[in-house]
Coordinates of C-alpha atoms in Angstrom, one line a residue:
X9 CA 28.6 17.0 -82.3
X10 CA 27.0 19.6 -79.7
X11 CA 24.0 17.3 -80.1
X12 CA 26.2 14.0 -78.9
X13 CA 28.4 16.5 -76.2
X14 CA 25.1 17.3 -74.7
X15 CA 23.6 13.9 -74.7
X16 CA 27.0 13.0 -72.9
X17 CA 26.8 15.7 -70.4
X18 CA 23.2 14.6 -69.4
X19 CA 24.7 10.9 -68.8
X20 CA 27.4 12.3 -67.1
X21 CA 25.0 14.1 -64.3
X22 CA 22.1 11.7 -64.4
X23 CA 25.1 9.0 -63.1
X24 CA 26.6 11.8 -60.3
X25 CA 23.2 12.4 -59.2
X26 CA 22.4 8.5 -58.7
X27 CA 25.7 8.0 -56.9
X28 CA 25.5 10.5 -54.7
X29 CA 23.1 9.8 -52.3
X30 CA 24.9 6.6 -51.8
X31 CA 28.6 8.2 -51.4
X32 CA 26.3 10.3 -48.6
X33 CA 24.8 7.4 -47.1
X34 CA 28.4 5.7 -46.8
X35 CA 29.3 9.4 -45.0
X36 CA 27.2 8.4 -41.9
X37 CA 23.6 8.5 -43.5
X38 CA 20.2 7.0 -42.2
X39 CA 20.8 3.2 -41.6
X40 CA 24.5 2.9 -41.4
X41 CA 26.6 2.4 -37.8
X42 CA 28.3 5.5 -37.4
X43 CA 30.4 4.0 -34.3
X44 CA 33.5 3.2 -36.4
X45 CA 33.7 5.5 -39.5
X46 CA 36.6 3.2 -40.9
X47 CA 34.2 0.7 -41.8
X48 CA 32.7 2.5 -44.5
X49 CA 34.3 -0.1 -47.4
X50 CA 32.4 -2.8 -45.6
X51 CA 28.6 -1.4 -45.4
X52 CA 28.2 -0.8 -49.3
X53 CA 25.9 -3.3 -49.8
X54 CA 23.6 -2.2 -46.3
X55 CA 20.4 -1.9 -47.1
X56 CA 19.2 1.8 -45.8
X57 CA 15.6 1.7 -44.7
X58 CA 12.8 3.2 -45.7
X59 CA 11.7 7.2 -44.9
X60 CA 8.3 6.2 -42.6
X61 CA 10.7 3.6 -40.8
X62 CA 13.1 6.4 -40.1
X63 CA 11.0 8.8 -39.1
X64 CA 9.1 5.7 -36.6
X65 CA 12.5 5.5 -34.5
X66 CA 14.7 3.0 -37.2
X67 CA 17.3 5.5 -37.9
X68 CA 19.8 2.9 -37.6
X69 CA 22.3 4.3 -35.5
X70 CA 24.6 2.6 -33.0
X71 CA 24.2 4.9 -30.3
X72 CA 25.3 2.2 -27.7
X73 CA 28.3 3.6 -27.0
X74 CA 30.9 2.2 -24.9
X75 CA 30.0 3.0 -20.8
X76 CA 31.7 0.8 -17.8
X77 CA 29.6 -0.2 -15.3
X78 CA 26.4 1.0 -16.8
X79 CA 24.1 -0.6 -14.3
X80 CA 23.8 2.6 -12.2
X81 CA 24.2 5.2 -14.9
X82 CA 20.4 7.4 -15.5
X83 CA 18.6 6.1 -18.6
X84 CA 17.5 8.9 -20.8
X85 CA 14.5 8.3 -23.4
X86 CA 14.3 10.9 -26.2
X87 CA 10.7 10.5 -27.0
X88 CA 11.0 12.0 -30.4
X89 CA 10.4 15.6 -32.2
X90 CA 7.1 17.4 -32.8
X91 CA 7.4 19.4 -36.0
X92 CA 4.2 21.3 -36.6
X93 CA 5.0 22.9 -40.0
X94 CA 5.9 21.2 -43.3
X95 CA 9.1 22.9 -43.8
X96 CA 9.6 21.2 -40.4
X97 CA 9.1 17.9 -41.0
X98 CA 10.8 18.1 -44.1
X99 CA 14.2 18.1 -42.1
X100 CA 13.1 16.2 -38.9
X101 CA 15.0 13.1 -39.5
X102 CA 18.6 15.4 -40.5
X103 CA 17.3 16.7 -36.6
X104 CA 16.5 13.4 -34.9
X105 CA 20.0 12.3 -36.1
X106 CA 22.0 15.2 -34.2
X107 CA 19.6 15.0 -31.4
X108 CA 20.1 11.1 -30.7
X109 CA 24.2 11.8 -31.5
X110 CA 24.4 14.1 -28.6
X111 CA 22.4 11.8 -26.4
X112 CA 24.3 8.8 -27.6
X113 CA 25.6 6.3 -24.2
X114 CA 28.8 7.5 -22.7
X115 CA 30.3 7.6 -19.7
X116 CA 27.4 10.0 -17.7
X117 CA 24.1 8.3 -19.2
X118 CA 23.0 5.2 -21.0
X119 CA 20.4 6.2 -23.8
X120 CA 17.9 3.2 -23.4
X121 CA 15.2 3.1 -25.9
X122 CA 15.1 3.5 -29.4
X123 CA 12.4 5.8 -31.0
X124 CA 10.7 2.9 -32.4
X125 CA 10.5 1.0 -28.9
X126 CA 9.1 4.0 -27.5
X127 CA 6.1 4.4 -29.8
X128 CA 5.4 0.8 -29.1
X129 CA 5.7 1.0 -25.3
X130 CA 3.4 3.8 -25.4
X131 CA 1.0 3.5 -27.4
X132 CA -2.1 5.6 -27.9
X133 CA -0.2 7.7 -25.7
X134 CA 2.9 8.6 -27.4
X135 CA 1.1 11.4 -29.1
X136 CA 0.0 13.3 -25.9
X137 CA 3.5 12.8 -24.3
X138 CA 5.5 14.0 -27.6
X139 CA 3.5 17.0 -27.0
X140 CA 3.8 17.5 -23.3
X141 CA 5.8 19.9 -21.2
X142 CA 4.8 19.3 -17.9
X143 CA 5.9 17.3 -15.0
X144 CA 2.0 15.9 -14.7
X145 CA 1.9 14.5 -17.6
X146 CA 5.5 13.5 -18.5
X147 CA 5.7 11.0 -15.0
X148 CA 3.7 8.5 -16.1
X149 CA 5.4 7.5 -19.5
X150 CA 9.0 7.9 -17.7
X151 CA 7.9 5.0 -15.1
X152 CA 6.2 3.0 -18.4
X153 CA 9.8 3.6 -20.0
X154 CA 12.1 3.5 -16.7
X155 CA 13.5 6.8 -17.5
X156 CA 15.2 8.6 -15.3
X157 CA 15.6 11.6 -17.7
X158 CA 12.9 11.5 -20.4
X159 CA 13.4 14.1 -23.5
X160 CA 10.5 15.7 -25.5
X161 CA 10.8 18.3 -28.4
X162 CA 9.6 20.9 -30.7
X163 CA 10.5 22.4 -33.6
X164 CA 8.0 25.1 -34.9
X165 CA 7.9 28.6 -36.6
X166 CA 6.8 30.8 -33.8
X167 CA 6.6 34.9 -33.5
X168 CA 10.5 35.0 -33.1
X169 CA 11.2 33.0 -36.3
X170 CA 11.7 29.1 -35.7
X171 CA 12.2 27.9 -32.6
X172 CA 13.8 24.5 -31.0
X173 CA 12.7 24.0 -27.6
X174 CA 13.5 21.1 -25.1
X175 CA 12.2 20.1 -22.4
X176 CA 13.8 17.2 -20.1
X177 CA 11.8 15.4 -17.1
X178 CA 13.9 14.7 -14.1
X179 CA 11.9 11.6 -12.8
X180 CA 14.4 11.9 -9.4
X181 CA 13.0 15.3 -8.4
X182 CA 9.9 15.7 -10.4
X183 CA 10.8 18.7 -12.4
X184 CA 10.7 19.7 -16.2
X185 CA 13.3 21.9 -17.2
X186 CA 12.9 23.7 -20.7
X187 CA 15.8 25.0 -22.9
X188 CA 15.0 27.4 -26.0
X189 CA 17.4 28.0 -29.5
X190 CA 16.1 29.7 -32.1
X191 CA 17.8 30.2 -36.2
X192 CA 16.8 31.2 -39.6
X193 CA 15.7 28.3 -41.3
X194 CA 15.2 24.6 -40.1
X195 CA 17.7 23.7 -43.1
X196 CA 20.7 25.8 -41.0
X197 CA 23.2 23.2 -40.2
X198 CA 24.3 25.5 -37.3
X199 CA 20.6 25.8 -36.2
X200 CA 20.6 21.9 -36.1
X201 CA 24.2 21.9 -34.3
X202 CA 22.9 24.1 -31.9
X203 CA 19.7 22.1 -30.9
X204 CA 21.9 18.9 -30.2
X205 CA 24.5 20.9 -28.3
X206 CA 21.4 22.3 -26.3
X207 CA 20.3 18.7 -25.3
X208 CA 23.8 17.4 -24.2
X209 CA 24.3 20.2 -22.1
X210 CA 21.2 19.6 -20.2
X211 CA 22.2 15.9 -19.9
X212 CA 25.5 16.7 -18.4
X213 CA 24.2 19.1 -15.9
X214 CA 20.7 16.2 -14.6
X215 CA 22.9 13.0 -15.2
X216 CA 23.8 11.7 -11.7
X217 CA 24.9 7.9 -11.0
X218 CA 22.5 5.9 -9.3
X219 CA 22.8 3.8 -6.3
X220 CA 21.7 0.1 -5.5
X221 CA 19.7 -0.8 -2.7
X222 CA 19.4 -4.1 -1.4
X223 CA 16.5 -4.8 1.5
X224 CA 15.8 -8.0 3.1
X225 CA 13.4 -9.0 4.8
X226 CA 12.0 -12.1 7.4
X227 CA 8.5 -11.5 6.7
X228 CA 7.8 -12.3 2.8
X229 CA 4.6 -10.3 2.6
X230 CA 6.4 -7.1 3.5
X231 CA 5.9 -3.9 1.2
X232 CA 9.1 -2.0 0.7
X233 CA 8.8 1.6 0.7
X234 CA 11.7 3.7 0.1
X235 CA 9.8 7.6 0.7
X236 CA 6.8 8.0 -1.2
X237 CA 7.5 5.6 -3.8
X238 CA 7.3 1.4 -3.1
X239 CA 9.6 -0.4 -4.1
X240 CA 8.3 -3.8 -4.1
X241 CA 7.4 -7.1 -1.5
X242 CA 9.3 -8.6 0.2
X243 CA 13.6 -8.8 -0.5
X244 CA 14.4 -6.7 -3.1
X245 CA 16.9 -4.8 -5.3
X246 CA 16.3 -2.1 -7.0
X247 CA 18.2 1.0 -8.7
X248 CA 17.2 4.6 -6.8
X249 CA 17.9 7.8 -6.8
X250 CA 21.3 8.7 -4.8
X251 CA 21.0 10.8 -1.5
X252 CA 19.0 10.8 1.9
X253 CA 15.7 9.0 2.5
X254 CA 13.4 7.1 4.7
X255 CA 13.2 3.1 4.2
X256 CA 9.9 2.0 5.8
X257 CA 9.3 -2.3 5.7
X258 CA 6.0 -2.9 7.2
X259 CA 3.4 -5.5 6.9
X260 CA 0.3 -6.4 9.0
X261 CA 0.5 -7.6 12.3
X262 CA 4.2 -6.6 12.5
X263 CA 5.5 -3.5 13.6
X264 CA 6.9 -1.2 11.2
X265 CA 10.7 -1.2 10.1
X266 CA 12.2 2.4 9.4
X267 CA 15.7 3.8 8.7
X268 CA 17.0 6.8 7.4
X269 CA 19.5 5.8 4.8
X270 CA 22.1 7.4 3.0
X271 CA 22.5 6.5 -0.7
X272 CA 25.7 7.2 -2.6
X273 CA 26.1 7.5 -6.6
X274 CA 27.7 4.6 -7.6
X275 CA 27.1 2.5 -4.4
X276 CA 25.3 -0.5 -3.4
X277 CA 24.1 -0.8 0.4
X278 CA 22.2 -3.8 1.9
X279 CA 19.7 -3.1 4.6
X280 CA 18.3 -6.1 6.8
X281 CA 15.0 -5.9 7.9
X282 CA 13.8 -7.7 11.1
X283 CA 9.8 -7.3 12.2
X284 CA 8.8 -8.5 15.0
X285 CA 5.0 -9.7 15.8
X286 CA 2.7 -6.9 16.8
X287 CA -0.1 -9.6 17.7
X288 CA 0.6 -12.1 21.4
X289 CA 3.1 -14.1 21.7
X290 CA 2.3 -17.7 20.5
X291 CA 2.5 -19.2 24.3
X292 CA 0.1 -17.1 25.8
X293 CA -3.9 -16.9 25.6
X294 CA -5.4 -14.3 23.1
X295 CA -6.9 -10.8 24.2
X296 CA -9.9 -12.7 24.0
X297 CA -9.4 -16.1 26.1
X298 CA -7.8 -13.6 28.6
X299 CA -10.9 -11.7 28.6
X300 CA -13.0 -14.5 29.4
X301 CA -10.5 -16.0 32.2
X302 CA -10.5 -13.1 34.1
X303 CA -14.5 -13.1 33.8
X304 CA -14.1 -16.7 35.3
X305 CA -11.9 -15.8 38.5
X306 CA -13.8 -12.5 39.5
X307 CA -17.2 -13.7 41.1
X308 CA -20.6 -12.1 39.6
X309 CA -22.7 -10.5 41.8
X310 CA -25.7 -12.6 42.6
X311 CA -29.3 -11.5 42.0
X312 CA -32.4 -11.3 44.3
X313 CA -33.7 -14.6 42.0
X314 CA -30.6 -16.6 42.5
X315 CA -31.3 -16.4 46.3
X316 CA -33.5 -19.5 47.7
X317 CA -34.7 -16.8 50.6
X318 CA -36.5 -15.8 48.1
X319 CA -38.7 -18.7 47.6
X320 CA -39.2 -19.7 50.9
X321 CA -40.3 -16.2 51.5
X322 CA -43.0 -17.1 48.8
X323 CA -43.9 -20.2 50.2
X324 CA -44.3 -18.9 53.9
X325 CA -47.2 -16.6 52.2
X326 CA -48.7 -19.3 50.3
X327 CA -48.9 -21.4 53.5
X328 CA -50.5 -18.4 55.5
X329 CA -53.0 -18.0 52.5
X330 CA -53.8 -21.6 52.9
X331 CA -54.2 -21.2 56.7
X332 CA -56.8 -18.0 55.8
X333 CA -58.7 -20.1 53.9
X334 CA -58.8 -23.5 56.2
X335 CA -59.6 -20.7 59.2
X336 CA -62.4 -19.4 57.4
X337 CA -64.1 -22.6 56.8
X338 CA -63.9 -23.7 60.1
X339 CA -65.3 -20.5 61.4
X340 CA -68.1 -21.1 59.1
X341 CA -69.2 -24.3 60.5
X342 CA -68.5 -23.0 64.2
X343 CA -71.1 -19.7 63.3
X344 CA -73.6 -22.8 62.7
X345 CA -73.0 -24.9 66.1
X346 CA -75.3 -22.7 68.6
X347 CA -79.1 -23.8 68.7
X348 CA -80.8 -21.3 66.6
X349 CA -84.5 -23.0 66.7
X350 CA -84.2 -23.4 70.8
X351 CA -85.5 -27.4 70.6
X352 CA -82.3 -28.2 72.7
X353 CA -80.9 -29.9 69.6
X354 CA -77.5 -28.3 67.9
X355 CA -77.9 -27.3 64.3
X356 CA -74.5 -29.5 63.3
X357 CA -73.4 -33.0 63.4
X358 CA -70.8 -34.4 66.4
X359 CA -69.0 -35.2 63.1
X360 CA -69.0 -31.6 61.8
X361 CA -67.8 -30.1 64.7
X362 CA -64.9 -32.3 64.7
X363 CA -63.9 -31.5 61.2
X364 CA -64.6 -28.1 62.1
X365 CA -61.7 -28.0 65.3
X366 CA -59.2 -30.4 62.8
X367 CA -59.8 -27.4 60.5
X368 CA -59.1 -24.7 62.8
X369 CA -56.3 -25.9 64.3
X370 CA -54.7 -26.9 60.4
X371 CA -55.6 -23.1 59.9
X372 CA -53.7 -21.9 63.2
X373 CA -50.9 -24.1 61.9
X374 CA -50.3 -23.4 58.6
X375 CA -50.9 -19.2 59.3
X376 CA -48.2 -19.3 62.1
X377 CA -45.7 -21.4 60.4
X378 CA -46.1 -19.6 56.8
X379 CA -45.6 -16.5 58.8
X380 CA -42.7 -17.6 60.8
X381 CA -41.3 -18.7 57.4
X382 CA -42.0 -15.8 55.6
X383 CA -40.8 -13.3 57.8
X384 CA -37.1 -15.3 58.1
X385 CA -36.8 -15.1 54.7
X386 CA -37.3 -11.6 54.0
X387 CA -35.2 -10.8 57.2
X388 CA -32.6 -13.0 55.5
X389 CA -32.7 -11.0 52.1
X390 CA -32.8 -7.8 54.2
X391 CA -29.4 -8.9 56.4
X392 CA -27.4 -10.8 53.6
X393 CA -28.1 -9.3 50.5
X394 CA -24.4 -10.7 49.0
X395 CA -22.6 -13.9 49.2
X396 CA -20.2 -14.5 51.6
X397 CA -16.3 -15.2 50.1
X398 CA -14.8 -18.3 51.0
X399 CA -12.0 -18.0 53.1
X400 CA -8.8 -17.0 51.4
X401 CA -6.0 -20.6 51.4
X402 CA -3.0 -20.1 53.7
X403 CA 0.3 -20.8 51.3
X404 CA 2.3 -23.6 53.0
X405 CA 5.8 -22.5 55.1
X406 CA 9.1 -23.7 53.2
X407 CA 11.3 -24.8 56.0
X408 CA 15.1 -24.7 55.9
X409 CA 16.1 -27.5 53.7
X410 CA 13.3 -27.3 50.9
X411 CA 10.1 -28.7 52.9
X412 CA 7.5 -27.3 53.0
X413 CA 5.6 -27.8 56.6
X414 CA 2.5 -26.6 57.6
X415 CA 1.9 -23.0 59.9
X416 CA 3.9 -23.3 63.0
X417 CA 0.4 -21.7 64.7
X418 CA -2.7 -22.9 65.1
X419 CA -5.6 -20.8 64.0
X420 CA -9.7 -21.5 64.6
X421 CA -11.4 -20.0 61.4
X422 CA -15.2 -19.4 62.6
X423 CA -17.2 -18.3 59.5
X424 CA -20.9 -16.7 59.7
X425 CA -23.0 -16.6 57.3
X426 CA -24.0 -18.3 53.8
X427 CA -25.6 -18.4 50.6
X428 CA -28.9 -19.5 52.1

């Protein structure tokens, strides 16, 4: 009989212990929707998922919520918990669950992305950002995540015992701000109470509602900067952070839109942006054309070669060099005319000597006529060393009565001088 009573006994328990982790589970365990405890009856057949897809972000809570009007409410990413130690990671999931129940959506913040979303959005670089605490290296996976509050933490045996800490990015203003809890044992329910009650308090006090913008904008190419950050090209709407700022809209060849705005939680405000051309207008000649018609009206001075003086000048010297040589020809044959032998006979021909005077008078000419030349042309390049303007036009006098008649006076323009 004690052998059978104890044989019974061990049934008994065996059957207790196998049915207690499912009465648990029903009690708001891993894998079950915790948003209406009444429905407990209707989840005992839900499958609960297995302990590496827990710890990966499926914990398989409805942390939804119910929010109104959560389009402008900050959305807060908890990025997960670092446990360094065994004993750690032993209760990280019991953690992880009061950490995401104090985060869960209400009316102050929408909790956007489930642990197992994050790793996936992240990548290679979940690791480093589950272990950062600093603004530089938190920024960059709150814009991959579109967080406006992103959530890290640590749960580690340190010189004071263990130790939760928490730190929260605010993407709005850049900041990291770290909260600190420490307990006996990771296994303390109160310890664990305690962490989640740190994190919501933090929420509540960075939360702020966000405000819609609305830009738009007649030039399509237009970059839309709302401070530092860009907010897109061309029309857009986008969710910012509330408060004061500078809207700049510029583009090239278009002068710059700015406007300090004022952006209310909870508000949307429309901005219309109008640029106007930079550049000419399209009716009127380019910088360049105008360039080159103003060129065009204003005369260029002329140059000593562009004046025909000149040449003349050089043919007047030519003609007196011509007239040298002729002169010198004819006095060669005139050194030979006298009788030289004394036979009473002249040394040249009646024909010579008649060459010779054709000669000497062709040398008279062409020295005194390239002189005369010459020296008028270089007294002309000396005198009127610019070109003359022609005379200005006299605008025509609009009698009473719309016609136009010519100058009542009579006037005599005499004009000396030229372009000779």
């Amino acid at each position: 009989m004690r052998i059978f009573g104890l044989r019974l006994t061990g049934l008994i328990t065996l059957s207790l212990m196998m049915v207690a982790p499912s009465a648990r589970a029903q009690q708001g365990g891993m894998g079950l929707d915790l948003s209406d405890t009444s429905q407990s009856d209707s989840n005992e057949n839900q499958e609960t998922p297995a302990a590496g897809e827990e710890q990966s972000g499926g914990i398989g809570l409805d942390l939804s919520g119910e929010t109104v009007n959560s389009e402008l409410l900050p959305h807060v990413v908890l990025l997960g918990l670092d446990t360094p130690e065994r004993a750690g990671a032993a209760v990280a999931v019991r953690w992880l669950k009061g950490l995401y129940l104090s985060a869960r959506s209400n009316d102050q913040w929408v909790l956007s992305s489930p642990l197992k979303e994050v790793r996936e959005k992240l990548g290679d670089n979940y690791a480093a950002a589950l272990r950062c605490a600093e603004a530089s290296c938190l920024a960059e996976p709150a814009e991959t995540l579109e967080a406006d509050l992103l959530v890290t933490a640590r749960l580690a045996l340190e010189d004071e015992g263990w130790t939760f800490r928490l730190w929260t990015y605010d993407r709005d203003h850049n900041k990291v701000e770290m909260d600190v809890v420490t307990g006996r044992s990771p296994k303390d329910v109160k310890f664990q109470k305690a962490g989640a009650d740190l994190l919501a308090q933090r929420l509540k006090g960075l939360a702020r509602q966000r405000a819609m913008l609305s830009v738009k904008v007649n030039v399509p190419q237009a970059v839309v900067r709302l401070g530092e950050k860009t907010l897109g090209v061309g029309s857009i709407e986008r969710r910012v952070p509330p408060g004061e700022a500078e809207l700049i809209v510029e583009a090239d060849e278009f002068t710059p839109y700015k406007k300090t705005v004022t952006l209310k939680p909870g508000e949307k405000s429309s901005v219309e942006a109008y640029l106007e051309s930079s550049g000419p207008a399209p009716d009127s000649p380019t910088e360049l054309v105008a360039e080159a018609t103003k060129k065009q009206e204003k005369p260029s001075a002329p140059t000593v070669f562009s004046r025909p003086a000149l040449y003349t000048a050089v043919v007047g010297v030519l003609a007196m060099g011509a007239g040298v040589m002729v002169g010198m020809q004819a006095k060669k044959v005139a050194n030979r005319a006298p009788d030289a032998d004394g036979n009473g006979i002249a040394d040249i021909t009646r024909k010579e000597r008649i060459d010779a005077q054709n000669q000497a008078n062709l040398a008279t000419a062409l020295t005194a006529g390239g002189a005369a030349v010459a020296g008028g042309s270089v007294l002309w390049l000396v005198l009127m060393p610019t070109r003359s303007e022609a005379p200005k036009s006299v605008a025509p006098v609009v009698a009473p009565g719309g016609a136009s008649s010519a100058t009542p006076s009579t006037a005599l323009h005499l004009i000396l001088g030229g372009s000779f």
